[in-house]
Coordinates of C-alpha atoms in Angstrom, one line a residue:
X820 CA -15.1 19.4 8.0
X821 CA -11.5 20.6 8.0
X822 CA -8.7 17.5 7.6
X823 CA -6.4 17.7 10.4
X824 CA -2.7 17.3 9.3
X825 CA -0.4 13.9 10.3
X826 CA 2.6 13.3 9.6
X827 CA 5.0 10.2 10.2
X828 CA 8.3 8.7 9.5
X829 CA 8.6 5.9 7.4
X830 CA 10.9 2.9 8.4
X831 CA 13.8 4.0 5.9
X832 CA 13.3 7.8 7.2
X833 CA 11.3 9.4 4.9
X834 CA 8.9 11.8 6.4
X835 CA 5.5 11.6 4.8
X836 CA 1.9 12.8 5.1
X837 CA -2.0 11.8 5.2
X838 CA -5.3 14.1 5.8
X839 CA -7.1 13.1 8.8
X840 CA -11.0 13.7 8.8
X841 CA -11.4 12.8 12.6
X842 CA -15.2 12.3 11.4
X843 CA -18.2 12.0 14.1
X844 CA -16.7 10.4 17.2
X845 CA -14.0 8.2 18.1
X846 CA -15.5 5.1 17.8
X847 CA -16.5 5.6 13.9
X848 CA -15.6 3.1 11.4
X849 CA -12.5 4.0 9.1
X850 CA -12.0 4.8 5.4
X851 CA -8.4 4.7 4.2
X852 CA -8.3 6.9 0.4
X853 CA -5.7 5.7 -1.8
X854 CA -4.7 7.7 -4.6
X855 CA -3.3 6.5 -7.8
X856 CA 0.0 6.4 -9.2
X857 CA 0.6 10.0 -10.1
X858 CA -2.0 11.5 -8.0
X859 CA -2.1 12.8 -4.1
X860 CA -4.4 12.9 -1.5
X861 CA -6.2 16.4 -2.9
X862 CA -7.9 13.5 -4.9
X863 CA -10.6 12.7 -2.0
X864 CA -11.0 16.5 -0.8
X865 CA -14.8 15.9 -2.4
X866 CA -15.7 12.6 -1.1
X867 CA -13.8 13.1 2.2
X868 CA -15.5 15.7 3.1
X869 CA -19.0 13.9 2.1
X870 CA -18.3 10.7 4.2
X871 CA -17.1 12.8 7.3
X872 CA -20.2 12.9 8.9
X873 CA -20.5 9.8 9.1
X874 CA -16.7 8.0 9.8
X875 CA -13.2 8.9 10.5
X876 CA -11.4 9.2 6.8
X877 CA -7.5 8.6 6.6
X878 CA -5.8 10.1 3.1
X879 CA -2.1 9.4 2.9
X880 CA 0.0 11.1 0.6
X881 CA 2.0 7.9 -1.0
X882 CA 5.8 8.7 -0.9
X883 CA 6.7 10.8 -3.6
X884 CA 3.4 12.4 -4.2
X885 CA 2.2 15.5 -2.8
X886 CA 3.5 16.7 0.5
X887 CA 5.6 13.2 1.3
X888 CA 9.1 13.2 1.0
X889 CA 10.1 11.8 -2.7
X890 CA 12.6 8.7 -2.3
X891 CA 16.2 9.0 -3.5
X892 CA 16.3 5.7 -4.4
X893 CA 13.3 4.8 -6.6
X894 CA 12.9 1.4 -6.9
X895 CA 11.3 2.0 -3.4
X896 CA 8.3 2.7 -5.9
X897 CA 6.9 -0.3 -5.7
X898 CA 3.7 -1.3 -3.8
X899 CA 5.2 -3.8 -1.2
X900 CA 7.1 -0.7 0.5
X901 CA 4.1 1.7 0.0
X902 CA 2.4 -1.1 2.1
X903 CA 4.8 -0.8 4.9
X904 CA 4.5 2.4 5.1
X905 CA 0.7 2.5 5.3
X906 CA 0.6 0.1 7.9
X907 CA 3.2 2.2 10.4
X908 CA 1.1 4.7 9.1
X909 CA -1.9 2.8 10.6
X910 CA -0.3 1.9 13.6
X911 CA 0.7 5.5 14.6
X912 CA -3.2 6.4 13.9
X913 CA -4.8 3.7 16.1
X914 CA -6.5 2.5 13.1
X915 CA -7.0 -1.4 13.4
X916 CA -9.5 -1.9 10.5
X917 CA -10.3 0.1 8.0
X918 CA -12.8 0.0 4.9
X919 CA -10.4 0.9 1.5
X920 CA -11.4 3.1 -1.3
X921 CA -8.7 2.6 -3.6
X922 CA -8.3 4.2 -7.2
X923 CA -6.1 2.8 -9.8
X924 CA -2.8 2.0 -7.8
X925 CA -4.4 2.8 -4.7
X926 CA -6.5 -0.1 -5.7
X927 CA -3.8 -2.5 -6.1
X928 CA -2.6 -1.5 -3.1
X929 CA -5.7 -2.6 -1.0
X930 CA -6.2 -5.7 -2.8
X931 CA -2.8 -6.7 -1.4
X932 CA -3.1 -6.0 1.7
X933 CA -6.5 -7.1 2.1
X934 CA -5.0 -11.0 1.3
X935 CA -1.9 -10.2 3.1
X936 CA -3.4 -8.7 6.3
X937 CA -7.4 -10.1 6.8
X938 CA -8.0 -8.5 10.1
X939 CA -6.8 -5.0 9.0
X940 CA -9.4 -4.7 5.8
X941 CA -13.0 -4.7 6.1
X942 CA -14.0 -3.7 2.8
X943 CA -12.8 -2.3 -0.2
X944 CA -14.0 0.0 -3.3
X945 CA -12.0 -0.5 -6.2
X946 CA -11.7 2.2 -8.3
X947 CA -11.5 1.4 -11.8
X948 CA -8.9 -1.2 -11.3
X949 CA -9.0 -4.9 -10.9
X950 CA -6.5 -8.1 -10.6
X951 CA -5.3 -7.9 -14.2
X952 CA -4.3 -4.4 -16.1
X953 CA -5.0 -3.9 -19.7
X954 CA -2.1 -3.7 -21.5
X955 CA -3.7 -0.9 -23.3
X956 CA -3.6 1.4 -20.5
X957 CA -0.5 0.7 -19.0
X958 CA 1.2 1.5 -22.5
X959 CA -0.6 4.8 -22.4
X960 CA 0.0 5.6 -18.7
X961 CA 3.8 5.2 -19.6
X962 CA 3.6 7.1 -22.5
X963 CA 3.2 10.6 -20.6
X964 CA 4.3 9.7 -16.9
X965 CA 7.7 11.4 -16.2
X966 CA 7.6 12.7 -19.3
X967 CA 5.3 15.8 -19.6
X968 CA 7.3 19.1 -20.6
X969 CA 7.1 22.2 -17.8
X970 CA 4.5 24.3 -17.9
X971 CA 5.1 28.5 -17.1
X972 CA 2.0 29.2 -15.1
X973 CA -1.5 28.0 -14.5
X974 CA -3.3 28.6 -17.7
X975 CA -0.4 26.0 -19.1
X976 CA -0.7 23.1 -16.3
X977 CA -4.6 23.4 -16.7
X978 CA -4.2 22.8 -20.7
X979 CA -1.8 20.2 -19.7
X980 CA -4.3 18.3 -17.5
X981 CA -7.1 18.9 -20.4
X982 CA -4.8 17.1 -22.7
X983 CA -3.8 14.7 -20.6
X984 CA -7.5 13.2 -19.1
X985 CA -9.2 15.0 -21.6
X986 CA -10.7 11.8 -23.4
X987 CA -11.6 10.3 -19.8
X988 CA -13.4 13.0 -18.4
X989 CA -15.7 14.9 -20.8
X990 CA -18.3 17.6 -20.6
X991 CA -16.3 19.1 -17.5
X992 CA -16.5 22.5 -17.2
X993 CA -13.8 25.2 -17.0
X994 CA -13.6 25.4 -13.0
X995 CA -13.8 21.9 -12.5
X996 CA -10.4 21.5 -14.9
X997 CA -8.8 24.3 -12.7
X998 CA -9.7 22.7 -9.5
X999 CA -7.9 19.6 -11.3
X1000 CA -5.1 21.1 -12.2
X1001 CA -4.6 22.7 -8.6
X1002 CA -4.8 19.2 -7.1
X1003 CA -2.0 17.7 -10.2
X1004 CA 0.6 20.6 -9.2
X1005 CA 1.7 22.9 -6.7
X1006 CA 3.2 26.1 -6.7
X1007 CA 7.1 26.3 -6.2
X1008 CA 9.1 29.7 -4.7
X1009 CA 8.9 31.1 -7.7
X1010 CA 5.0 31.0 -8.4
X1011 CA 5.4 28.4 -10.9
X1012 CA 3.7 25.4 -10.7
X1013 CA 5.7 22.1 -10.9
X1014 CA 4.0 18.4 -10.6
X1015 CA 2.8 17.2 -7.6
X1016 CA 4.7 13.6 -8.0
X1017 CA 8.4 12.5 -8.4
X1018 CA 8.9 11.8 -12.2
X1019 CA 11.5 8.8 -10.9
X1020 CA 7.9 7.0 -10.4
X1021 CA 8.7 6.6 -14.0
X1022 CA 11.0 4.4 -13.7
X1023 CA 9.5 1.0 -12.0
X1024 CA 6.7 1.3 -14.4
X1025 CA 9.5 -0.4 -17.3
X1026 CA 9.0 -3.4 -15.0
X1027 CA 5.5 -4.9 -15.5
X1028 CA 5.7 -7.3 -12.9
X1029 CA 5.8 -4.0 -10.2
X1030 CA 3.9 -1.3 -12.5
X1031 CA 1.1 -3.9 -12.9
X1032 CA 1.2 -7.4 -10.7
X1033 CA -1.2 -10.1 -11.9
X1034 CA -3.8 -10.3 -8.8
X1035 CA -5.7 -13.1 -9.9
X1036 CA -3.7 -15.6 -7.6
X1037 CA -4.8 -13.3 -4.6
X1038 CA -8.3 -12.6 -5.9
X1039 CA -9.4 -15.5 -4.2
X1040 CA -8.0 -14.9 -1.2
X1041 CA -10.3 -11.9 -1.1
X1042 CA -13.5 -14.1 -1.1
X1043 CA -14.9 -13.0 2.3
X1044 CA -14.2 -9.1 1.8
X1045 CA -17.1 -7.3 0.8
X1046 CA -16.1 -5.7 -2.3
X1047 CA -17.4 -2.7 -4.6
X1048 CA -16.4 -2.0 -8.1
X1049 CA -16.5 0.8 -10.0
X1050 CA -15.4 0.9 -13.6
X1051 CA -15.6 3.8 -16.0
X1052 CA -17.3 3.2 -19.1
X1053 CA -14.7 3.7 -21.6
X1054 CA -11.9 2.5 -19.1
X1055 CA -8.5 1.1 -20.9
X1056 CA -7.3 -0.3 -17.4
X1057 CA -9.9 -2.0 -16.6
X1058 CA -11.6 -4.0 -18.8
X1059 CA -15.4 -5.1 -19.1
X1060 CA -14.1 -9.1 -19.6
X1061 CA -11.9 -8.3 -16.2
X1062 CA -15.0 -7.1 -14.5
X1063 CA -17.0 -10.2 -15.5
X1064 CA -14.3 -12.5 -14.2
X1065 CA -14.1 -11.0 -11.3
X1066 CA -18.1 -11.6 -10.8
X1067 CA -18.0 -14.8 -11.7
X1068 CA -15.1 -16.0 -9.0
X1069 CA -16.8 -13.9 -6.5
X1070 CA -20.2 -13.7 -7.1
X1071 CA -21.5 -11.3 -4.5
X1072 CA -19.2 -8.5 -6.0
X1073 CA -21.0 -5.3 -6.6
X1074 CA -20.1 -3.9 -9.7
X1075 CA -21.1 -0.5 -11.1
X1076 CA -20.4 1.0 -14.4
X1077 CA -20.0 5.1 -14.2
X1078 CA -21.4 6.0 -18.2
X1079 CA -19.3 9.0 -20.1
X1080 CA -15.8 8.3 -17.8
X1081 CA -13.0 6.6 -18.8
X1082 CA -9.8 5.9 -16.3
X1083 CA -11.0 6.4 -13.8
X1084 CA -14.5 7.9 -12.0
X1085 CA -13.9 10.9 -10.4
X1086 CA -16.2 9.8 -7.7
X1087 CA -17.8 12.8 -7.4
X1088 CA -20.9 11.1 -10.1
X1089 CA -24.1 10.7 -8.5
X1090 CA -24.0 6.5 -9.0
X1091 CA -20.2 6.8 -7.6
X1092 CA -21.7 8.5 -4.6
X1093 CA -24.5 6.6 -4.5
X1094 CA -22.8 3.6 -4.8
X1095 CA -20.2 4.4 -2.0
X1096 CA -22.9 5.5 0.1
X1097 CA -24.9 2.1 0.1
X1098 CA -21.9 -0.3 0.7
X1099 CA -20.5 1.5 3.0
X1100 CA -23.1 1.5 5.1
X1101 CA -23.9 -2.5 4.5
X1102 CA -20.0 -3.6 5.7
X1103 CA -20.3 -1.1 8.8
X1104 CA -23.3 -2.6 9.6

């Protein structure tokens, strides 16, 4: 099923973009895709297209990623005004309440506005990413974000992807690490492919406090949201200990590990899919 194309202004005039999978009819329950922090909505092409059958699937481009206009002024990287622009977003759809799949930031994301905005989230999948970071991963995130050199032509942003995720996601095969590196950058005039996010995202991530909030005052806020984890084996953002917490102050948290992936799941693993499949269908129902 094709996505259909919307696009919106954001309250500070920045014109940005989301995928619309109009799914099987009007009426069908919604699922908002939230990418993580240097990623773009090409992220869900897989899993949008296998929940489309079955619901209406909304995946934005966060400003400056992908198609969306980048910000000249980026402290506006920061998660409370990617929220404000989700929820105009929202507005403009006619999408009241919607069930979240969030991935690394996008997971932040929806665990704020789940506690900030109850009637708007039903339920959320949180993509390897919890209320607390590991420090690990955030130093290693910072390390390379902003900071990669250009690359000449295909062959060199597919090595650079390789090198990059490389350690989170092995045993792919060739294709698969093309069809990565096609959804990481896009082509400019010239044929040459440039990243598909602002490198001024860079920047906020100095600030811990904005590149990674403590959530644990809002995880209980969250007690009455159906709520699905997903944590790659050998994650460095979230950790196992983070995971058990989180089960023990909210004990009817499903929690999956997805064996040989680090940060994060691509969610196209059978027990991602699997997973996703089976809880979304319990919080329509």
């Amino acid at each position: 099923m094709a996505a259909a194309e919307y696009w919106f202004e954001s309250q500070d005039g920045l014109r940005l973009f989301s995928r619309v999978y109009e799914g099987p009819a009007a009426a069908a329950p919604v699922v908002l895709c939230l990418h993580g922090l240097t990623r773009n909505s090409r992220d869900f092409e897989d899993l949008a297209a296998h929940l489309a059958p079955r619901y209406r699937v909304i995946v934005p481009d966060v400003r400056g990623r992908g198609l969306s206009a980048r910000d000249p002024h980026f402290n506006n990287y920061q998660i409370p005004v990617y929220l404000g622009d989700l929820q105009r977003m929202l507005i403009g759809l006619g999408a009241p309440r919607v069930t979240i799949v969030g991935t690394s930031m996008g997971g932040l994301m929806a665990m704020v506005l789940a506690a900030m905005q109850p009637p708007l989230v039903a339920a959320l999948v949180l993509n390897d990413v919890g209320p607390e970071v590991d420090p690990r991963g955030l130093e290693r995130i910072r390390g390379y974000v902003g900071k990669s050199p250009p690359v000449r032509d295909w062959a060199g942003a597919v090595a650079q992807v390789r090198l990059v995720y490389g350690p989170a996601w092995p045993g792919l095969d060739d294709a698969r690490w093309e069809k990565l590196a096609r959804a990481s950058f896009r082509a400019d005039a010239a044929g040459v492919p440039q990243p598909d996010s602002d490198p001024m995202i860079a920047e906020p991530l100095k600030d811990t406090s904005k590149a990674a909030p403590d959530l644990w005052p809002l995880w209980g806020a969250l007690a009455k949201v159906p709520i699905l984890s997903l944590r790659g084996e050998h994650s460095d953002i979230l950790s196992a200990a983070t995971v058990a917490r989180m089960q023990r102050e909210k004990p009817d948290l499903r929690a999956v590990t997805v064996a040989n992936r680090g940060h994060v799941p691509l969610l196209d693993e059978p027990e991602c899919l699997e997973a996703i499949d089976e809880f979304l269908a319990s919080a329509a129902s």
